[in-house]
Coordinates of C-alpha atoms and ligand atoms in Angstrom, one line a residue:
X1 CA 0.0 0.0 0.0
X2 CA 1.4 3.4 -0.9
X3 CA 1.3 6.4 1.8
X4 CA -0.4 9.5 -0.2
X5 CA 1.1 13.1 0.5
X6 CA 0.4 16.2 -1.1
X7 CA 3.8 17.1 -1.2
X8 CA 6.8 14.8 -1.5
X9 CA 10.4 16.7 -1.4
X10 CA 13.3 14.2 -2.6
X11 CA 16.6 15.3 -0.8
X12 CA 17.2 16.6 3.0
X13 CA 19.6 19.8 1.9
X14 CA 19.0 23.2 2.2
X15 CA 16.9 23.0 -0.9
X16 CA 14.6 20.2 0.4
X17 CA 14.1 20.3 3.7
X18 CA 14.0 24.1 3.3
X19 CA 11.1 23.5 0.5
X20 CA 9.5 20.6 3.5
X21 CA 9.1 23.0 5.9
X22 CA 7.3 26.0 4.0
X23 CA 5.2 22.8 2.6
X24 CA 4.2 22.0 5.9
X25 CA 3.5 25.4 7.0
X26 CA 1.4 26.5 4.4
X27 CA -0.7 23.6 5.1
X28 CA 0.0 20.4 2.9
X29 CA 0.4 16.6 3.9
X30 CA 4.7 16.7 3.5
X31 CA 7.2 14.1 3.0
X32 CA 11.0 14.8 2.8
X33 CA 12.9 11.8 1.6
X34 CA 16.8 11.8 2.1
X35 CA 19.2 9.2 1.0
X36 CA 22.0 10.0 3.2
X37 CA 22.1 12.7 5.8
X38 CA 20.3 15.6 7.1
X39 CA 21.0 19.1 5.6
X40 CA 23.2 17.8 2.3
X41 CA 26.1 19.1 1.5
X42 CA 26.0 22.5 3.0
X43 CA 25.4 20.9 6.5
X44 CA 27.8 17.7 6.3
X45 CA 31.2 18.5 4.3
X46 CA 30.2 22.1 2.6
X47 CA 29.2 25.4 4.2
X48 CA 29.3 25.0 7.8
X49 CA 32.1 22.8 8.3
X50 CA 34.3 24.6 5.8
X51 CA 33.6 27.7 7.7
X52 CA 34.4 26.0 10.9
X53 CA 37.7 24.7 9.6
X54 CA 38.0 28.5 8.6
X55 CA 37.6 29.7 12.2
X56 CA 39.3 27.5 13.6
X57 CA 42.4 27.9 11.7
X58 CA 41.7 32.0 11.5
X59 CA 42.0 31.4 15.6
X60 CA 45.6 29.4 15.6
X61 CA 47.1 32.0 13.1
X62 CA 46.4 34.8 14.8
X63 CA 47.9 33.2 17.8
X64 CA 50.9 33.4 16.1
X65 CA 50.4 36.6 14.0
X66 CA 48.0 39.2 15.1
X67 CA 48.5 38.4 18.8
X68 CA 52.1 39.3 18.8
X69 CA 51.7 42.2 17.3
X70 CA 49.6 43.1 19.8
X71 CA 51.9 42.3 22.6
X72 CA 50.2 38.8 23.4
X73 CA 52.2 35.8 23.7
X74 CA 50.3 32.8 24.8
X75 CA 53.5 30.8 23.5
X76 CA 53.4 28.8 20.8
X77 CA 50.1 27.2 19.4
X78 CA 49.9 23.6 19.4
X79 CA 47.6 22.1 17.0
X80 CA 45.4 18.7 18.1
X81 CA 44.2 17.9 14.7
X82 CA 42.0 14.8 16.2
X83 CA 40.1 17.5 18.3
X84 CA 39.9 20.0 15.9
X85 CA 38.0 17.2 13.7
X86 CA 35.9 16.3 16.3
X87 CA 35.1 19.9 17.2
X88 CA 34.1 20.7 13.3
X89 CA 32.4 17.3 13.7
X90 CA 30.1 18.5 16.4
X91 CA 29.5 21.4 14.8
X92 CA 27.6 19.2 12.2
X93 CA 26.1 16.8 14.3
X94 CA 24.4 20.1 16.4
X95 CA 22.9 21.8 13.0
X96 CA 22.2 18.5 11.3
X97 CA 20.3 17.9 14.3
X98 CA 18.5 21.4 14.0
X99 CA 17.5 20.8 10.9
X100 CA 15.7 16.9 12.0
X101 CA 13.9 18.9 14.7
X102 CA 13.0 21.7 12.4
X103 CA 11.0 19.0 10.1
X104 CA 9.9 17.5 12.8
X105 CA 8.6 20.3 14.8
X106 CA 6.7 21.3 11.6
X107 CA 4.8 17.8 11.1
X108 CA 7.2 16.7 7.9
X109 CA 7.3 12.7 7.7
X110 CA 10.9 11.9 7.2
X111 CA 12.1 9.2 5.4
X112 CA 15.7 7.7 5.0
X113 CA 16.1 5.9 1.9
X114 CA 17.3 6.4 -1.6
X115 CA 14.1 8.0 -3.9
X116 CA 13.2 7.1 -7.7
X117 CA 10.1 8.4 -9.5
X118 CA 8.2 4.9 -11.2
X119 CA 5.7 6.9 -12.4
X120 CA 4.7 10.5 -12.5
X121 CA 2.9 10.3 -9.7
X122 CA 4.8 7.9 -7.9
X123 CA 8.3 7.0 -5.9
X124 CA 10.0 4.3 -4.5
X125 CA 12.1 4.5 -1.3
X126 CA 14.4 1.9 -1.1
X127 CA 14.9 2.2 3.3
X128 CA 16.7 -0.2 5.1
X129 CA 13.7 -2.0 6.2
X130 CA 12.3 -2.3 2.3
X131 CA 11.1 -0.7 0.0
X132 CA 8.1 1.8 0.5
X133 CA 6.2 3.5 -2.1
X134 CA 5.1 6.9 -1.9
X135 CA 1.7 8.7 -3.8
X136 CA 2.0 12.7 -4.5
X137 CA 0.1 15.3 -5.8
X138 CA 3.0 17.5 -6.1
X139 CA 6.8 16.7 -6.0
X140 CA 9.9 18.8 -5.1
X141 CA 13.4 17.4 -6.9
X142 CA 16.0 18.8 -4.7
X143 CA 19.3 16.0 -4.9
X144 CA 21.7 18.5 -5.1
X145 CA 25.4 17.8 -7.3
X146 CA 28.8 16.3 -6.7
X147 CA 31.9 17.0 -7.0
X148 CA 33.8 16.3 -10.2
X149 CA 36.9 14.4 -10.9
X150 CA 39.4 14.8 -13.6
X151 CA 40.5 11.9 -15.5
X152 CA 43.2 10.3 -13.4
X153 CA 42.2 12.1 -10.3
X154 CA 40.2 9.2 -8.8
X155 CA 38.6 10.3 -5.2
X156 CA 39.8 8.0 -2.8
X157 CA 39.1 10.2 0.0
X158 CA 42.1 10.2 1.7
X159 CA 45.1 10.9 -0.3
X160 CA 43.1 12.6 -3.5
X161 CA 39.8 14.0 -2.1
X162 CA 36.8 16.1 -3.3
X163 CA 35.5 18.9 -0.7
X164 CA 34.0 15.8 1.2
X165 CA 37.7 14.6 2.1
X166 CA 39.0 18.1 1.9
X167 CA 37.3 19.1 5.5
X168 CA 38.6 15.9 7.3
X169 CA 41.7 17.0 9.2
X170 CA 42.2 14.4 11.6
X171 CA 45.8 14.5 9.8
X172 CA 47.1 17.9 8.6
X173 CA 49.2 16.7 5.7
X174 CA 53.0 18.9 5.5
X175 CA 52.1 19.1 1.5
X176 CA 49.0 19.8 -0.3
X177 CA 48.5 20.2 -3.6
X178 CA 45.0 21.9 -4.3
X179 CA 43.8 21.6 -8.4
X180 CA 41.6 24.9 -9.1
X181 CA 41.9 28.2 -7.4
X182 CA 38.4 28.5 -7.5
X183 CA 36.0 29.3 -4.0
X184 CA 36.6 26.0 -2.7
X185 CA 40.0 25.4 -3.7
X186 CA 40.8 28.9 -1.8
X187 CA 39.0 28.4 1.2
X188 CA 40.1 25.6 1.7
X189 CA 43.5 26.6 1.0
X190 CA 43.6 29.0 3.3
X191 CA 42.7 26.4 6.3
X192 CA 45.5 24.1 5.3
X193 CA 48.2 26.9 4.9
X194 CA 47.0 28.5 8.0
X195 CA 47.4 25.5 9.9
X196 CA 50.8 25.1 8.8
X197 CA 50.4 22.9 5.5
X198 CA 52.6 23.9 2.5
X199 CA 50.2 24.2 -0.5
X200 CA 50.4 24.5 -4.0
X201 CA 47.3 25.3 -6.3
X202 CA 47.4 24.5 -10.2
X203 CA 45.3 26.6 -12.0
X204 CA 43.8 25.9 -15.4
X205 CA 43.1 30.1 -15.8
X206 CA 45.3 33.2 -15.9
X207 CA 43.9 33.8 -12.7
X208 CA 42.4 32.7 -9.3
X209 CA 38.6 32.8 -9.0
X210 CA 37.9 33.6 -12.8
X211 CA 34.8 35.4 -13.2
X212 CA 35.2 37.8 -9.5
X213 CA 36.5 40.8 -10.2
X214 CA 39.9 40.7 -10.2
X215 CA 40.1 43.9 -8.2
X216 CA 38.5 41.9 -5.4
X217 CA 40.6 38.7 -6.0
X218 CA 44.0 40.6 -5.7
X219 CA 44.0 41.1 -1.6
X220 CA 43.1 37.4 -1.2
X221 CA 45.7 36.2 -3.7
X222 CA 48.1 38.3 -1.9
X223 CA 47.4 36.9 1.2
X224 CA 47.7 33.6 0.3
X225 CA 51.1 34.0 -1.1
X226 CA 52.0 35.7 2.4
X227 CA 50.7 32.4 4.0
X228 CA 53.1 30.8 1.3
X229 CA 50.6 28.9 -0.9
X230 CA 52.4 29.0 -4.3
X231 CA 50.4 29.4 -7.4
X232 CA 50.6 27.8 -10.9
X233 CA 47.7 29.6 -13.4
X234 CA 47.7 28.4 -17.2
X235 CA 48.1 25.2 -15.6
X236 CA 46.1 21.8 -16.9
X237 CA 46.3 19.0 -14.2
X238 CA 47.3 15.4 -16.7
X239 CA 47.6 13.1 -13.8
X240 CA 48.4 11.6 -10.3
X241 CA 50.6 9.0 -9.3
X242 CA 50.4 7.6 -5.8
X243 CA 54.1 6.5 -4.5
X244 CA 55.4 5.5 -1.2
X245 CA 54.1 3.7 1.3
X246 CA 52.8 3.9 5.1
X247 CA 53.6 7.5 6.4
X248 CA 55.9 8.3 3.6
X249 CA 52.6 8.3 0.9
X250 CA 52.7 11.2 -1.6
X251 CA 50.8 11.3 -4.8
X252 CA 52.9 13.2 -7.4
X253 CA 50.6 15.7 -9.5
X254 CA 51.6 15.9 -13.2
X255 CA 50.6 19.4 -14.9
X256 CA 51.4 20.9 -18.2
X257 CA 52.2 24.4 -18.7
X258 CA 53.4 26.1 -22.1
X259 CA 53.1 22.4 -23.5
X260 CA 55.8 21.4 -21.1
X261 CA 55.1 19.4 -18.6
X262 CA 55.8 19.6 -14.7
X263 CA 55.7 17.6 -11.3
X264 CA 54.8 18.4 -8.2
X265 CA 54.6 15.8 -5.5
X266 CA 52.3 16.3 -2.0
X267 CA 51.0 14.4 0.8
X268 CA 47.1 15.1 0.1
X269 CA 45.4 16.3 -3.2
X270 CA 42.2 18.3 -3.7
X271 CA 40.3 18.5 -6.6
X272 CA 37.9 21.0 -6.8
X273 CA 36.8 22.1 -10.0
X274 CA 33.3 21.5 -10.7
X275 CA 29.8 19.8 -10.0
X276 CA 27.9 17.6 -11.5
X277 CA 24.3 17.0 -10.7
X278 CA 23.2 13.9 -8.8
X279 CA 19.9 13.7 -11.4
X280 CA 21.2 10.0 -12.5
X281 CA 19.2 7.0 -10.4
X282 CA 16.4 9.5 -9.7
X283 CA 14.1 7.7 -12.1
X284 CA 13.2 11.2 -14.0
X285 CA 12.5 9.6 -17.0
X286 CA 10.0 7.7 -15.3
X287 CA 8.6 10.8 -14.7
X288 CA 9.0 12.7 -17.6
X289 CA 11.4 15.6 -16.6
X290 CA 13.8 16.5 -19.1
X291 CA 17.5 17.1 -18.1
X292 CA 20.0 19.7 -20.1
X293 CA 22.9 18.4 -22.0
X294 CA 24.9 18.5 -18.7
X295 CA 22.4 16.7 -16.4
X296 CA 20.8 19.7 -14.8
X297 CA 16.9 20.3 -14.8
X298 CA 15.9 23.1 -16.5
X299 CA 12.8 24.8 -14.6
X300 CA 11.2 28.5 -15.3
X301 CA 10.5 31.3 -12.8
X302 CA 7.9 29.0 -10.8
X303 CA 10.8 26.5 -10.4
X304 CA 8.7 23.6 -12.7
X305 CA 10.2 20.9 -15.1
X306 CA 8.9 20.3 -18.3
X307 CA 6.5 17.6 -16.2
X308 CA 3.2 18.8 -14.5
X309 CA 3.4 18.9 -11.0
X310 CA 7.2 18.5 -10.7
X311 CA 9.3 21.2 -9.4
X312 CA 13.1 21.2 -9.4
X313 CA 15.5 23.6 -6.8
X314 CA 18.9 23.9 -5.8
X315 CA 22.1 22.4 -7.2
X316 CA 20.6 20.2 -9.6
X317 CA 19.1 23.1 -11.9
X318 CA 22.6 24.1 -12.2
X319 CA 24.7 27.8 -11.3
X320 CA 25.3 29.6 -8.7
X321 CA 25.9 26.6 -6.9
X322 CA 24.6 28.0 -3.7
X323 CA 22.9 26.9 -0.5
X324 CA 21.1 30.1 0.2
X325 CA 19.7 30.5 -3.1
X326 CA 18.7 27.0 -3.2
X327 CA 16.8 27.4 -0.3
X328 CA 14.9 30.7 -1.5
X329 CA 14.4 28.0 -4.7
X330 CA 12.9 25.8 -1.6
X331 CA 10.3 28.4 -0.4
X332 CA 9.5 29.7 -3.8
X333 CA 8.5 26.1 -4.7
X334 CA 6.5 25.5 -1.6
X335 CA 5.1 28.6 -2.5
X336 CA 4.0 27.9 -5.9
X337 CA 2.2 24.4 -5.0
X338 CA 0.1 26.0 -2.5
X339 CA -1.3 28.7 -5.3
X340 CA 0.4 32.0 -3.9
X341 CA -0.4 33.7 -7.3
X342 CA 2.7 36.1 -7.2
X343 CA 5.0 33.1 -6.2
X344 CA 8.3 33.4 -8.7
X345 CA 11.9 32.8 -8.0
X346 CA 12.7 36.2 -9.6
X347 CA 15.2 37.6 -7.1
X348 CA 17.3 41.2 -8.0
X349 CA 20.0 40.3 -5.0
X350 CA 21.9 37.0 -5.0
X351 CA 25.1 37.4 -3.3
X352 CA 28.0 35.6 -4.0
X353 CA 31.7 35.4 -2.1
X354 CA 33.9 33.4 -0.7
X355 CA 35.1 33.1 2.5
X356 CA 38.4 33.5 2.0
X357 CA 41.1 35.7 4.0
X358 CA 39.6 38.9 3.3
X359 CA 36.6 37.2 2.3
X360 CA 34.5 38.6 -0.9
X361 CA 31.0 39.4 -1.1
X362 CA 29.5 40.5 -4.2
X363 CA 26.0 41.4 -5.2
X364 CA 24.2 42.9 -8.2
X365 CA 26.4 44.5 -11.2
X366 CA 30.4 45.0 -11.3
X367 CA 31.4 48.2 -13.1
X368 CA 32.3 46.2 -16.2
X369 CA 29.0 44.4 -16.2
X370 CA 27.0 47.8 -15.8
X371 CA 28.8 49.3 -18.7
X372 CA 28.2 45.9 -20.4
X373 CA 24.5 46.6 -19.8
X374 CA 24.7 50.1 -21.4
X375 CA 24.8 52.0 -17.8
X376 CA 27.5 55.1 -17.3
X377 CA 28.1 54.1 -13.8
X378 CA 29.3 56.1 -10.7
X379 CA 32.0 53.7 -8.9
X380 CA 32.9 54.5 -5.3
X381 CA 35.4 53.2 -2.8
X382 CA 36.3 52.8 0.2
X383 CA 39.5 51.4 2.0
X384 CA 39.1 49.9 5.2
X385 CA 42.5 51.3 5.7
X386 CA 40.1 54.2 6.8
X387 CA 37.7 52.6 8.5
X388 CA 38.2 52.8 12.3
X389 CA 37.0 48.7 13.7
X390 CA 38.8 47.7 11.0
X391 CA 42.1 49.1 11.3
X392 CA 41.2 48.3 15.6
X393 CA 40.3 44.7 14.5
X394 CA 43.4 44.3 11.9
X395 CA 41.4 43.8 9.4
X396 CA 42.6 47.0 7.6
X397 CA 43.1 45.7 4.6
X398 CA 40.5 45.4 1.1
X399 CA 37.9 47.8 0.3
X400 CA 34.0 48.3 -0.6
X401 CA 33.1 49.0 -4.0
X402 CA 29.6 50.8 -5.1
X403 CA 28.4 50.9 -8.4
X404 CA 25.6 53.5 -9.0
X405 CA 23.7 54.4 -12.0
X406 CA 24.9 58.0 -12.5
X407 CA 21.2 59.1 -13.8
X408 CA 19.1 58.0 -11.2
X409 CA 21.7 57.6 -8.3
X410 CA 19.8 53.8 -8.2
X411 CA 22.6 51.5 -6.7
X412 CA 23.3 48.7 -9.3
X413 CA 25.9 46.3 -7.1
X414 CA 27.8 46.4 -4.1
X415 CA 31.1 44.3 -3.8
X416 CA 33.4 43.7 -0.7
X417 CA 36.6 42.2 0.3
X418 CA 37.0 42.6 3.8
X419 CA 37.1 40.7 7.2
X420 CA 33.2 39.9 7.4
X421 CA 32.5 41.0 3.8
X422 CA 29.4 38.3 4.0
X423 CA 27.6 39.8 7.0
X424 CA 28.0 43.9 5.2
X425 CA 26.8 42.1 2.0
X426 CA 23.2 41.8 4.0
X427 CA 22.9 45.5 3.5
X428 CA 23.5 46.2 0.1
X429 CA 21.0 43.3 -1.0
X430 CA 17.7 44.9 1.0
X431 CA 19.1 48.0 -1.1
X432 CA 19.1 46.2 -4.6
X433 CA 16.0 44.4 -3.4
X434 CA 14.2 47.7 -2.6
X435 CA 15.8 49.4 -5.5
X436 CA 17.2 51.8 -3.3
X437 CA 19.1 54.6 -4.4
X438 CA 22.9 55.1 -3.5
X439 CA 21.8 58.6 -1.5
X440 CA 19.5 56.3 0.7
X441 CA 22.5 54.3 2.1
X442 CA 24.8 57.5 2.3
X443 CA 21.8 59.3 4.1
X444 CA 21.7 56.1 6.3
X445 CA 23.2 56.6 10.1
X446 CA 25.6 53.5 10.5
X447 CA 26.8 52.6 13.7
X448 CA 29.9 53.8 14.9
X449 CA 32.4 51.9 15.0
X450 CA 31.8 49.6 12.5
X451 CA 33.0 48.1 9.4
X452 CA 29.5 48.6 7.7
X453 CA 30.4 52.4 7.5
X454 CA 32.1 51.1 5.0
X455 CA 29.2 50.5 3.0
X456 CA 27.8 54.0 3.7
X457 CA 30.9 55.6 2.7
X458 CA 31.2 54.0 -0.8
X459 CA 27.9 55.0 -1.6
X460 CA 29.2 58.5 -0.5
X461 CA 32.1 58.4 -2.3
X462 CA 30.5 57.1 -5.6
X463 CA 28.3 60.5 -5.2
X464 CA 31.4 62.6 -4.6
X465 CA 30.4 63.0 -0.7
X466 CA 32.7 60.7 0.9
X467 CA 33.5 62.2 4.2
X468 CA 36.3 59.9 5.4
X469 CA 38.0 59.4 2.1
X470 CA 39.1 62.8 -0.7
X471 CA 36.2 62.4 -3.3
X472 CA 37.1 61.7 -6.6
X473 CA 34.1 60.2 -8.2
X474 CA 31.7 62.9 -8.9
X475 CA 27.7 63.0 -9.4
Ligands
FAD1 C1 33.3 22.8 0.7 C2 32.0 23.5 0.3 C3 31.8 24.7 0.8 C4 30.6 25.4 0.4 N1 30.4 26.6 1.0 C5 29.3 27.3 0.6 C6 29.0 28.6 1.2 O1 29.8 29.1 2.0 N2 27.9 29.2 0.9 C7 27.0 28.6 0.0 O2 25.9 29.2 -0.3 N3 27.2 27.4 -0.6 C8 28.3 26.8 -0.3 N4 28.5 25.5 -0.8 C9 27.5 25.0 -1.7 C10 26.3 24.4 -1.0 O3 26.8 23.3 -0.1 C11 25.3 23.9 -2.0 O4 24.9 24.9 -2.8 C12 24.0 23.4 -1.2 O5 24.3 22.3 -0.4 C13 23.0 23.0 -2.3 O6 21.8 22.5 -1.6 P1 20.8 21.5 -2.3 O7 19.7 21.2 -1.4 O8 20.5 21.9 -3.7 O9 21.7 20.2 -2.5 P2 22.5 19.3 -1.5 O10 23.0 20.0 -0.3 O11 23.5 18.5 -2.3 O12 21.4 18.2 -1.0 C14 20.9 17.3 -1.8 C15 20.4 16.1 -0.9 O13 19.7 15.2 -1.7 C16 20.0 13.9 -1.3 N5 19.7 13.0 -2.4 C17 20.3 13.0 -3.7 N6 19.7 12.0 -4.4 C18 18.7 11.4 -3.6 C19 17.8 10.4 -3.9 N7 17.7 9.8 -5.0 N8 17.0 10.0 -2.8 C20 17.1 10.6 -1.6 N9 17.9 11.6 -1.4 C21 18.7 12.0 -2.4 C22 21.5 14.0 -1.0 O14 21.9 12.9 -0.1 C23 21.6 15.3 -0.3 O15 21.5 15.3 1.1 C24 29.7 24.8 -0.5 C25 29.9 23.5 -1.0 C26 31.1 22.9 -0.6 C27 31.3 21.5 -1.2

């Protein structure tokens, strides 16, 4: 016998049980299906304990850096990498938890099992204790993507890893050699060098993080190279060889650049290059959703398929890979299914960064992008140099960047690199949501000190009012 719900989500990430939840509240009979583990990537090896790792290793530099320059000596750091994985490990457990509760608490059935659509208007659970089949009025695809290999790059985990092996320090390896200088490979990066690893990134670009602005890229790159992460760009990973044995295992990276190729020879390797989608094994055909030429679902401003009554979020529609947009995808969906007429994923803001050392936030149009799009823009800056918390905090260095239409004054993209860059972002998307104008921020009052007057001083400065910085852009 098959258990009926009006909505069934397949996959427990930020997407699904995001989508669940706003099912559930708005009224309809729920089921969230998850193969695997509560809260997807984002929860288990992604987001939160990547920014853990981050913290954590932000914490033993500074020990070493910062404090000293500040006259505190707590003596040398000593790094427990065991603890430090269980730490970042109960960081997960606690918000995969959260999330269980959160489904729970809001009357969503939960089932553990891998999904498959036999019909379109069936699935199949296959749970530990059997196979259970499930009857829907409405379903929710949200089974996120994985991370790609490269030919002769085989995951193992351990020695070459994805993301998922990349946040398991129980060992800090001495050499690393990361393959793409993209977010991931960065942040990543940064944890490891921070925490004393000597890394290497091969880069297939001429430069790290293609498609940021480079302006914002520069501070991070530099940084990096202070932590003495070396960089190869124009750089195509050919292959890995695993040698040694027992503590003395390396895996020797081969790499061509300007048709010659080079060696270099580390302890651990991560790939991290792209995603693909996990839409394989889903049953979609069964269904009747379409996939793009890549795998990914194509879905229109209401977030359907091609198929009635199937809607598709998060990673598996394809870029920006992100967990907050999927979960806006999550609500939107919910949204949609229970007949909210306006209900369209047709957001003006989604932010994008990384969370780097600065970190980058960036939201709406660069100043190339605007003059792509046939605006004369207004650009304003602002060093943190000048900004009083940061310099206090020594996190003086990077800027904020404003682009304003010069006609209207309306505020077409903010972009930051900057200690914290991801909480100011917050800011200048209510802006770009409201379609505020650059003279609304300026005229703002920003707490003192902070390093959001940042914000309110590029908009200033784009206008030619900066009071903490000489003008040079003028309205
Ligand atoms: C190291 C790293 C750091 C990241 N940092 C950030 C960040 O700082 N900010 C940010 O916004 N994004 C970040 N991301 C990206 C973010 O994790 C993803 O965008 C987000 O998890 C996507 O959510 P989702 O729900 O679409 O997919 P997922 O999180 O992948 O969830 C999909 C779920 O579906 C389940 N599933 C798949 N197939 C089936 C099936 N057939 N049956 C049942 N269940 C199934 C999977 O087990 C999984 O739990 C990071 C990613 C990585 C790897």
């Amino acid at each position: 016998m098959a258990d009926k719900y009006e909505v069934a989500v397949i996959g427990g990430g930020p997407g699904g049980y995001v989508a669940a939840i706003k099912a559930a509240q708005l009224g309809k009979k729920t089921v969230c299906i998850e193969r695997e583990y509560w809260g997807g990537v984002c929860l288990n090896w992604g987001c939160i304990p990547s920014k853990a790792l981050i913290h954590a290793a932000h914490v033993f530099e500074e020990s070493t850096g910062h404090a000293l320059e500040m006259g505190i000596d707590g003596g040398k750091p000593k790094l427990d990498s065991k603890k430090l994985n269980a730490w970042k490990e109960g960081v997960v457990q606690k918000m995969t938890a959260g999330v269980a509760q959160l489904l729970k608490g809001n009357k969503v059935a939960m089932v553990m099992g891998q999904a498959a659509f036999t019909s379109p208007k069936t699935i199949d659970v296959t749970t530990k204790e059997g196979k259970k089949t499930i009857e829907f009025d409405d379903a929710i695809v949200a089974v996120g993507a994985r991370p790609i290999s490269l030919p002769g790059f085989e995951f193992d985990e351990v020695q070459i890893c994805s993301a998922r092996g990349g946040v398991n320090v129980e060992t800090i390896p001495k050499t690393m050699t990361i393959i793409g200088a993209g977010v991931i490979g960065l942040e990543l990066g940064t944890v490891y060098a921070k925490l004393g690893t000597d890394v290497t990134v091969i880069e297939f670009m001429p430069q790290a993080m293609t498609g940021m602005d480079a302006d914002l890229v520069r501070p991070v790159q530099r940084r990096l190279e202070k932590l003495g992460v070396k960089f190869v760009f124009n750089a195509k990973a050919k292959g890995a060889k695993k040698q040694g044995t027992g503590t003395g295992k390396t895996v020797e990276v081969s790499y061509e650049v300007d048709g010659k190729t080079q060696t270099t020879t580390a302890e651990k390797v991560l790939v991290a290059v792209s995603f693909r989608p996990n839409t394989e094994n889903v049953g979609l055909d069964k269904a009747g959703v379409k996939l793009d030429a890549k795998g990914f679902i194509p879905v229109n401003e209401k977030l359907q398929t091609n198929a009635a009554r199937i809607y598709a979020i998060g990673d598996c529609t394809g870029s920006p890979l992100l967990a907050h947009r999927a979960m806006k995808q999550g609500e939107v969906a919910a949204e949609v299914i229970a007949g909210h007429k306006g209900a369209a994923y047709d957001v003006v803001a989604m932010p994008g960064g990384a969370f780097t050392d600065p970190e980058i936030a960036t939201v709406g149009l660069t100043e190339a992008k605007a003059k792509e799009a046939g605006y004369d823009p207004l650009v304003g800056k602002f060093f943190f140099g000048a900004n009083g918390r940061a310099v206090a905090s020594g996190a003086g260095e990077g800027f904020v960047k404003a682009v304003v239409d010069r006609k209207t004054h309306v505020l077409l993209g903010v972009h930051i690199v900057g200690q914290n860059a991801n909480d100011m972002i917050a800011e200048a998307c209510v802006a770009l949501e409201l379609g505020a104008l650059a003279d609304d921020l300026a005229m703002t009052v920003h707490v003192h000190p902070t390093m959001s007057e940042s914000v309110h001083e590029a908009c200033k400065a784009a206008l030619g009012e900066a009071i903490h910085a000489l003008n040079r852009s003028a309205a």
